[in-house]
Amino acid sequence: MKLYGSAKSRASRSLLALEELGLPYEHEPLRPWDNSADRAVLAAVNPNGRAPVLIDGDLIIWESMAINLYLGDRYGGSLWPEDQAGRAHLYQWSLWSQTEVDVLARHKARFGKDAARKQQAESERLEVMTRLDAALVGRSYLIGDTFTLADLNVAATLSEPWENGLIDGDLNPSDHRLRALAGWLHRCTGRASWGRVRNLP
């Protein structure tokens, strides 16, 4: 298998999945945002011209969440629930992380110049984190007592390895009394896979 994309991008989610599943892979740390040759490579395998892209035999798949769900579905292991209900919750949380957390308009507003929009974006972000915190009260992980791909997908959306356990690299949930979320995120980002991917290019 080969994964295209820098560990300093959304490719880190899929690198984490590969590491957690213990799968052998080749890493091509493309940086299309500042390298025209890398953009050309990506354009040949992804019509969107973005990383990550996974090549597994004859299969080419892009979008980090799709890659992770494919890896879990094909290769299984302890990250992939054996029962249908567990997998349903895995899909639920994975998609939730994309529709509620990884919201492009909110990210843009947080870094824009409109003070009112910035404040609204921050308020929305904290509201989402509060809901996640409530779901984690009294439990170690999102699905039962063990770390699964649901935890990886959500935690990697909140905090990529290079963001050192902070949500979006700047929000510490402990500062907002989100204690259940803080403990869960620490357990996830403290795993060996986060450390290994943090050191990749």
Short mmCIF file of C-alpha atoms in Angstrom, two decimals:
data_model
loop_
_atom_site.label_atom_id
_atom_site.label_comp_id
_atom_site.label_asym_id
_atom_site.label_seq_id
_atom_site.Cartn_x
_atom_site.Cartn_y
_atom_site.Cartn_z
CA MET A 1 0.00 0.00 0.00
CA LYS A 2 1.04 3.57 -0.61
CA LEU A 3 -0.34 6.68 1.08
CA TYR A 4 0.16 10.09 -0.48
CA GLY A 5 0.11 13.12 1.78
CA SER A 6 2.15 14.94 4.40
CA ALA A 7 1.70 14.06 8.08
CA LYS A 8 1.16 17.82 8.55
CA SER A 9 -2.14 17.55 6.68
CA ARG A 10 -5.40 15.59 6.90
CA ALA A 11 -3.36 12.62 5.67
CA SER A 12 -2.32 12.24 9.31
CA ARG A 13 -5.71 10.62 10.04
CA SER A 14 -5.00 7.83 7.58
CA LEU A 15 -1.38 7.49 8.68
CA LEU A 16 -2.70 6.97 12.22
CA ALA A 17 -5.07 4.25 10.99
CA LEU A 18 -2.27 2.47 9.11
CA GLU A 19 -0.05 2.64 12.19
CA GLU A 20 -2.77 1.44 14.57
CA LEU A 21 -3.68 -1.46 12.28
CA GLY A 22 -0.02 -2.43 11.93
CA LEU A 23 -0.22 -2.49 8.13
CA PRO A 24 2.91 -2.21 5.98
CA TYR A 25 2.79 0.87 3.77
CA GLU A 26 4.90 3.29 1.79
CA HIS A 27 4.52 6.96 2.62
CA GLU A 28 4.81 9.70 -0.02
CA PRO A 29 4.73 12.98 1.99
CA LEU A 30 3.39 15.21 -0.78
CA ARG A 31 2.82 18.90 -0.02
CA PRO A 32 0.60 20.13 -2.87
CA TRP A 33 0.00 23.53 -1.25
CA ASP A 34 3.58 24.63 -1.96
CA ASN A 35 4.96 22.21 -4.56
CA SER A 36 3.77 22.12 -8.18
CA ALA A 37 5.34 18.70 -8.82
CA ASP A 38 3.37 17.26 -5.89
CA ARG A 39 0.19 18.84 -7.29
CA ALA A 40 0.81 17.08 -10.60
CA VAL A 41 1.29 13.71 -8.89
CA LEU A 42 -1.96 14.12 -6.97
CA ALA A 43 -3.90 15.28 -10.02
CA ALA A 44 -3.05 11.94 -11.67
CA VAL A 45 -4.66 9.90 -8.88
CA ASN A 46 -7.35 12.19 -7.45
CA PRO A 47 -9.61 14.40 -9.58
CA ASN A 48 -9.71 16.88 -6.67
CA GLY A 49 -5.92 17.10 -6.60
CA ARG A 50 -5.80 16.74 -2.82
CA ALA A 51 -4.18 14.45 -0.28
CA PRO A 52 -4.52 11.94 1.15
CA VAL A 53 -4.79 9.27 -1.49
CA LEU A 54 -4.38 5.56 -0.72
CA ILE A 55 -3.37 3.02 -3.34
CA ASP A 56 -4.00 -0.57 -2.28
CA GLY A 57 -3.33 -2.90 -5.18
CA ASP A 58 -5.57 -1.77 -8.02
CA LEU A 59 -7.76 0.34 -5.75
CA ILE A 60 -7.31 4.10 -5.55
CA ILE A 61 -9.27 5.84 -2.79
CA TRP A 62 -9.23 9.43 -1.54
CA GLU A 63 -10.77 11.37 1.36
CA SER A 64 -9.18 10.54 4.72
CA MET A 65 -12.39 9.34 6.37
CA ALA A 66 -13.26 7.08 3.43
CA ILE A 67 -9.73 5.68 3.53
CA ASN A 68 -9.98 4.93 7.25
CA LEU A 69 -13.38 3.25 6.97
CA TYR A 70 -12.09 1.17 4.07
CA LEU A 71 -9.01 0.10 6.04
CA GLY A 72 -11.12 -0.93 9.00
CA ASP A 73 -13.64 -2.77 6.85
CA ARG A 74 -10.99 -4.66 4.89
CA TYR A 75 -8.36 -5.37 7.53
CA GLY A 76 -10.43 -5.43 10.72
CA GLY A 77 -8.47 -5.96 13.90
CA SER A 78 -9.22 -4.59 17.33
CA LEU A 79 -10.15 -1.16 15.92
CA TRP A 80 -13.12 -2.60 14.01
CA PRO A 81 -16.15 -3.69 16.06
CA GLU A 82 -17.30 -7.24 15.35
CA ASP A 83 -20.99 -6.51 15.89
CA GLN A 84 -23.27 -4.57 13.60
CA ALA A 85 -24.36 -2.12 16.31
CA GLY A 86 -20.75 -1.28 17.11
CA ARG A 87 -20.00 -0.63 13.46
CA ALA A 88 -23.13 1.52 13.17
CA HIS A 89 -21.88 3.70 16.02
CA LEU A 90 -18.44 3.83 14.40
CA TYR A 91 -19.98 5.17 11.17
CA GLN A 92 -22.14 7.56 13.20
CA TRP A 93 -19.26 9.16 15.09
CA SER A 94 -16.98 9.24 12.04
CA LEU A 95 -19.57 11.10 9.97
CA TRP A 96 -20.44 13.34 12.92
CA SER A 97 -16.83 14.47 13.07
CA GLN A 98 -17.11 15.66 9.48
CA THR A 99 -20.49 17.36 9.67
CA GLU A 100 -20.14 18.92 13.14
CA VAL A 101 -16.40 19.39 13.73
CA ASP A 102 -14.57 19.66 10.41
CA VAL A 103 -16.71 22.53 9.14
CA LEU A 104 -14.82 24.60 6.58
CA ALA A 105 -16.93 27.75 6.98
CA ARG A 106 -16.37 27.72 10.75
CA HIS A 107 -12.61 27.27 10.33
CA LYS A 108 -12.47 30.17 7.87
CA ALA A 109 -14.54 32.39 10.17
CA ARG A 110 -12.24 31.70 13.13
CA PHE A 111 -9.28 33.06 11.17
CA GLY A 112 -11.11 35.84 9.35
CA LYS A 113 -11.25 39.55 10.13
CA ASP A 114 -14.95 39.79 10.98
CA ALA A 115 -15.07 39.93 14.80
CA ALA A 116 -18.74 38.93 15.03
CA ARG A 117 -18.26 35.90 12.78
CA LYS A 118 -15.14 34.89 14.71
CA GLN A 119 -17.05 35.03 17.98
CA GLN A 120 -19.94 33.04 16.54
CA ALA A 121 -17.57 30.39 15.14
CA GLU A 122 -15.86 30.02 18.51
CA SER A 123 -19.22 29.74 20.26
CA GLU A 124 -20.33 27.04 17.80
CA ARG A 125 -17.07 25.15 18.29
CA LEU A 126 -17.49 25.13 22.08
CA GLU A 127 -21.12 24.03 21.74
CA VAL A 128 -20.05 21.02 19.66
CA MET A 129 -17.28 20.16 22.14
CA THR A 130 -19.79 20.37 25.00
CA ARG A 131 -22.01 17.82 23.27
CA LEU A 132 -19.06 15.49 22.76
CA ASP A 133 -18.03 15.94 26.39
CA ALA A 134 -21.54 14.94 27.52
CA ALA A 135 -21.41 11.80 25.37
CA LEU A 136 -18.11 10.78 26.99
CA VAL A 137 -19.16 11.20 30.63
CA GLY A 138 -18.73 7.90 32.45
CA ARG A 139 -17.00 6.12 29.58
CA SER A 140 -13.42 5.62 28.48
CA TYR A 141 -14.11 5.54 24.74
CA LEU A 142 -16.91 6.31 22.31
CA ILE A 143 -17.91 2.67 21.81
CA GLY A 144 -17.55 0.55 24.92
CA ASP A 145 -14.36 0.21 26.92
CA THR A 146 -11.78 -0.12 24.15
CA PHE A 147 -10.20 2.23 21.63
CA THR A 148 -11.71 1.80 18.17
CA LEU A 149 -11.58 3.47 14.80
CA ALA A 150 -14.43 5.71 15.99
CA ASP A 151 -12.11 7.21 18.61
CA LEU A 152 -9.28 7.54 16.12
CA ASN A 153 -11.44 9.26 13.50
CA VAL A 154 -12.98 11.76 15.91
CA ALA A 155 -9.80 12.45 17.90
CA ALA A 156 -7.72 12.88 14.73
CA THR A 157 -10.30 15.37 13.46
CA LEU A 158 -10.07 17.35 16.69
CA SER A 159 -6.31 17.22 17.09
CA GLU A 160 -3.83 16.11 14.46
CA PRO A 161 -0.55 14.69 15.84
CA TRP A 162 1.38 17.91 15.22
CA GLU A 163 -1.19 19.88 17.27
CA ASN A 164 0.07 18.31 20.52
CA GLY A 165 -3.27 17.24 21.98
CA LEU A 166 -4.98 20.63 21.59
CA ILE A 167 -8.23 20.90 19.63
CA ASP A 168 -7.41 22.67 16.34
CA GLY A 169 -4.00 23.30 17.88
CA ASP A 170 -5.27 26.05 20.18
CA LEU A 171 -8.11 24.86 22.44
CA ASN A 172 -7.45 22.96 25.67
CA PRO A 173 -10.73 21.31 26.76
CA SER A 174 -9.62 21.42 30.40
CA ASP A 175 -9.74 25.21 30.23
CA HIS A 176 -13.48 24.98 29.55
CA ARG A 177 -14.32 22.33 32.16
CA LEU A 178 -14.80 19.70 29.47
CA ARG A 179 -13.30 17.08 31.73
CA ALA A 180 -14.61 13.93 30.05
CA LEU A 181 -13.49 15.20 26.66
CA ALA A 182 -10.09 16.22 28.01
CA GLY A 183 -9.45 12.78 29.53
CA TRP A 184 -10.58 10.93 26.41
CA LEU A 185 -8.55 13.14 24.06
CA HIS A 186 -5.46 12.68 26.24
CA ARG A 187 -5.89 8.90 26.08
CA CYS A 188 -6.23 9.00 22.31
CA THR A 189 -3.44 11.44 21.46
CA GLY A 190 -1.14 9.79 23.98
CA ARG A 191 -1.09 6.56 22.00
CA ALA A 192 2.16 5.47 20.38
CA SER A 193 0.69 5.93 16.90
CA TRP A 194 0.27 9.68 17.49
CA GLY A 195 3.94 9.93 18.46
CA ARG A 196 5.09 8.00 15.39
CA VAL A 197 2.99 10.04 12.96
CA ARG A 198 4.07 13.29 14.66
CA ASN A 199 7.64 12.47 13.57
CA LEU A 200 6.76 11.77 9.93
CA PRO A 201 7.31 14.37 7.21
#
